[in-house]
Amino acid sequence: MSPAVRTRVPFFHSSIMGPRLSTSQGNMIVSPMRALNT
């Protein structure tokens, strides 16, 4: 996938969830997406 998608995914989550999303929870969501992107 393009780098644009990479940067959009974490930003998308942070803009909606904000600080409420813990780091560990965020990693659980973002890690699988990162695996698809790489």
PDB file of N, CA and C in Angstrom:
ATOM      1  N   MET A   1       0.831  -1.202   0.000  1.00  0.00           N
ATOM      2  CA  MET A   1       0.000   0.000   0.000  1.00  0.00           C
ATOM      3  C   MET A   1       0.866   1.252   0.000  1.00  0.00           C
ATOM      4  N   SER A   2       0.275   2.357  -0.366  1.00  0.00           N
ATOM      5  CA  SER A   2       1.028   3.608  -0.458  1.00  0.00           C
ATOM      6  C   SER A   2       1.301   4.189   0.923  1.00  0.00           C
ATOM      7  N   PRO A   3       2.382   4.967   1.062  1.00  0.00           N
ATOM      8  CA  PRO A   3       2.721   5.604   2.341  1.00  0.00           C
ATOM      9  C   PRO A   3       1.607   6.519   2.830  1.00  0.00           C
ATOM     10  N   ALA A   4       0.810   7.046   1.910  1.00  0.00           N
ATOM     11  CA  ALA A   4      -0.296   7.929   2.292  1.00  0.00           C
ATOM     12  C   ALA A   4      -1.285   7.198   3.193  1.00  0.00           C
ATOM     13  N   VAL A   5      -1.545   5.937   2.856  1.00  0.00           N
ATOM     14  CA  VAL A   5      -2.472   5.142   3.663  1.00  0.00           C
ATOM     15  C   VAL A   5      -1.878   4.894   5.041  1.00  0.00           C
ATOM     16  N   ARG A   6      -0.586   4.667   5.073  1.00  0.00           N
ATOM     17  CA  ARG A   6       0.110   4.415   6.339  1.00  0.00           C
ATOM     18  C   ARG A   6      -0.094   5.554   7.321  1.00  0.00           C
ATOM     19  N   THR A   7       0.102   6.773   6.846  1.00  0.00           N
ATOM     20  CA  THR A   7       0.008   7.933   7.729  1.00  0.00           C
ATOM     21  C   THR A   7      -1.439   8.253   8.059  1.00  0.00           C
ATOM     22  N   ARG A   8      -2.343   7.910   7.171  1.00  0.00           N
ATOM     23  CA  ARG A   8      -3.758   8.209   7.396  1.00  0.00           C
ATOM     24  C   ARG A   8      -4.368   7.317   8.466  1.00  0.00           C
ATOM     25  N   VAL A   9      -3.914   6.076   8.557  1.00  0.00           N
ATOM     26  CA  VAL A   9      -4.529   5.131   9.491  1.00  0.00           C
ATOM     27  C   VAL A   9      -4.374   5.553  10.958  1.00  0.00           C
ATOM     28  N   PRO A  10      -3.141   5.809  11.453  1.00  0.00           N
ATOM     29  CA  PRO A  10      -2.988   6.226  12.845  1.00  0.00           C
ATOM     30  C   PRO A  10      -3.662   7.571  13.106  1.00  0.00           C
ATOM     31  N   PHE A  11      -3.576   8.477  12.131  1.00  0.00           N
ATOM     32  CA  PHE A  11      -4.192   9.797  12.280  1.00  0.00           C
ATOM     33  C   PHE A  11      -5.704   9.653  12.380  1.00  0.00           C
ATOM     34  N   PHE A  12      -6.249   8.751  11.585  1.00  0.00           N
ATOM     35  CA  PHE A  12      -7.690   8.494  11.583  1.00  0.00           C
ATOM     36  C   PHE A  12      -8.151   8.019  12.957  1.00  0.00           C
ATOM     37  N   HIS A  13      -7.414   7.087  13.524  1.00  0.00           N
ATOM     38  CA  HIS A  13      -7.773   6.549  14.837  1.00  0.00           C
ATOM     39  C   HIS A  13      -7.613   7.597  15.926  1.00  0.00           C
ATOM     40  N   SER A  14      -6.513   8.348  15.882  1.00  0.00           N
ATOM     41  CA  SER A  14      -6.240   9.330  16.925  1.00  0.00           C
ATOM     42  C   SER A  14      -7.233  10.478  16.871  1.00  0.00           C
ATOM     43  N   SER A  15      -7.679  10.829  15.675  1.00  0.00           N
ATOM     44  CA  SER A  15      -8.613  11.945  15.541  1.00  0.00           C
ATOM     45  C   SER A  15      -9.993  11.575  16.082  1.00  0.00           C
ATOM     46  N   ILE A  16     -10.340  10.291  15.981  1.00  0.00           N
ATOM     47  CA  ILE A  16     -11.656   9.841  16.451  1.00  0.00           C
ATOM     48  C   ILE A  16     -11.594   9.414  17.921  1.00  0.00           C
ATOM     49  N   MET A  17     -10.639   8.568  18.253  1.00  0.00           N
ATOM     50  CA  MET A  17     -10.529   8.018  19.596  1.00  0.00           C
ATOM     51  C   MET A  17      -9.899   9.016  20.562  1.00  0.00           C
ATOM     52  N   GLY A  18      -8.879   9.728  20.082  1.00  0.00           N
ATOM     53  CA  GLY A  18      -8.177  10.666  20.945  1.00  0.00           C
ATOM     54  C   GLY A  18      -7.396   9.940  22.026  1.00  0.00           C
ATOM     55  N   PRO A  19      -7.158  10.610  23.148  1.00  0.00           N
ATOM     56  CA  PRO A  19      -6.370  10.040  24.251  1.00  0.00           C
ATOM     57  C   PRO A  19      -7.051   8.829  24.889  1.00  0.00           C
ATOM     58  N   ARG A  20      -8.328   8.651  24.611  1.00  0.00           N
ATOM     59  CA  ARG A  20      -9.062   7.528  25.202  1.00  0.00           C
ATOM     60  C   ARG A  20      -8.503   6.197  24.742  1.00  0.00           C
ATOM     61  N   LEU A  21      -7.904   6.206  23.550  1.00  0.00           N
ATOM     62  CA  LEU A  21      -7.321   4.975  23.020  1.00  0.00           C
ATOM     63  C   LEU A  21      -5.938   4.766  23.631  1.00  0.00           C
ATOM     64  N   SER A  22      -5.812   3.718  24.427  1.00  0.00           N
ATOM     65  CA  SER A  22      -4.530   3.453  25.067  1.00  0.00           C
ATOM     66  C   SER A  22      -3.507   2.971  24.051  1.00  0.00           C
ATOM     67  N   THR A  23      -2.227   3.035  24.426  1.00  0.00           N
ATOM     68  CA  THR A  23      -1.160   2.646  23.505  1.00  0.00           C
ATOM     69  C   THR A  23      -1.282   1.178  23.118  1.00  0.00           C
ATOM     70  N   SER A  24      -1.523   0.322  24.099  1.00  0.00           N
ATOM     71  CA  SER A  24      -1.615  -1.111  23.824  1.00  0.00           C
ATOM     72  C   SER A  24      -2.808  -1.414  22.934  1.00  0.00           C
ATOM     73  N   GLN A  25      -3.916  -0.756  23.204  1.00  0.00           N
ATOM     74  CA  GLN A  25      -5.109  -0.953  22.390  1.00  0.00           C
ATOM     75  C   GLN A  25      -4.863  -0.452  20.979  1.00  0.00           C
ATOM     76  N   GLY A  26      -4.193   0.691  20.869  1.00  0.00           N
ATOM     77  CA  GLY A  26      -3.888   1.268  19.563  1.00  0.00           C
ATOM     78  C   GLY A  26      -3.001   0.342  18.755  1.00  0.00           C
ATOM     79  N   ASN A  27      -2.021  -0.278  19.426  1.00  0.00           N
ATOM     80  CA  ASN A  27      -1.115  -1.196  18.740  1.00  0.00           C
ATOM     81  C   ASN A  27      -1.865  -2.418  18.222  1.00  0.00           C
ATOM     82  N   MET A  28      -2.835  -2.877  18.986  1.00  0.00           N
ATOM     83  CA  MET A  28      -3.622  -4.042  18.575  1.00  0.00           C
ATOM     84  C   MET A  28      -4.400  -3.739  17.300  1.00  0.00           C
ATOM     85  N   ILE A  29      -4.817  -2.474  17.157  1.00  0.00           N
ATOM     86  CA  ILE A  29      -5.585  -2.077  15.972  1.00  0.00           C
ATOM     87  C   ILE A  29      -4.659  -1.750  14.814  1.00  0.00           C
ATOM     88  N   VAL A  30      -3.580  -1.022  15.106  1.00  0.00           N
ATOM     89  CA  VAL A  30      -2.699  -0.522  14.046  1.00  0.00           C
ATOM     90  C   VAL A  30      -1.739  -1.599  13.540  1.00  0.00           C
ATOM     91  N   SER A  31      -1.270  -2.476  14.423  1.00  0.00           N
ATOM     92  CA  SER A  31      -0.283  -3.486  14.030  1.00  0.00           C
ATOM     93  C   SER A  31      -0.738  -4.360  12.862  1.00  0.00           C
ATOM     94  N   PRO A  32      -1.956  -4.926  12.899  1.00  0.00           N
ATOM     95  CA  PRO A  32      -2.423  -5.726  11.761  1.00  0.00           C
ATOM     96  C   PRO A  32      -2.483  -4.907  10.484  1.00  0.00           C
ATOM     97  N   MET A  33      -2.857  -3.631  10.604  1.00  0.00           N
ATOM     98  CA  MET A  33      -2.929  -2.766   9.434  1.00  0.00           C
ATOM     99  C   MET A  33      -1.532  -2.486   8.905  1.00  0.00           C
ATOM    100  N   ARG A  34      -0.573  -2.308   9.823  1.00  0.00           N
ATOM    101  CA  ARG A  34       0.817  -2.096   9.422  1.00  0.00           C
ATOM    102  C   ARG A  34       1.337  -3.322   8.686  1.00  0.00           C
ATOM    103  N   ALA A  35       0.960  -4.496   9.173  1.00  0.00           N
ATOM    104  CA  ALA A  35       1.404  -5.739   8.538  1.00  0.00           C
ATOM    105  C   ALA A  35       0.896  -5.815   7.100  1.00  0.00           C
ATOM    106  N   LEU A  36      -0.314  -5.322   6.886  1.00  0.00           N
ATOM    107  CA  LEU A  36      -0.874  -5.322   5.535  1.00  0.00           C
ATOM    108  C   LEU A  36      -0.171  -4.294   4.657  1.00  0.00           C
ATOM    109  N   ASN A  37       0.251  -3.190   5.274  1.00  0.00           N
ATOM    110  CA  ASN A  37       0.869  -2.105   4.516  1.00  0.00           C
ATOM    111  C   ASN A  37       2.294  -2.415   4.099  1.00  0.00           C
ATOM    112  N   THR A  38       3.010  -3.195   4.916  1.00  0.00           N
ATOM    113  CA  THR A  38       4.414  -3.452   4.614  1.00  0.00           C
ATOM    114  C   THR A  38       4.551  -4.582   3.608  1.00  0.00           C
TER     115      THR A  38
END
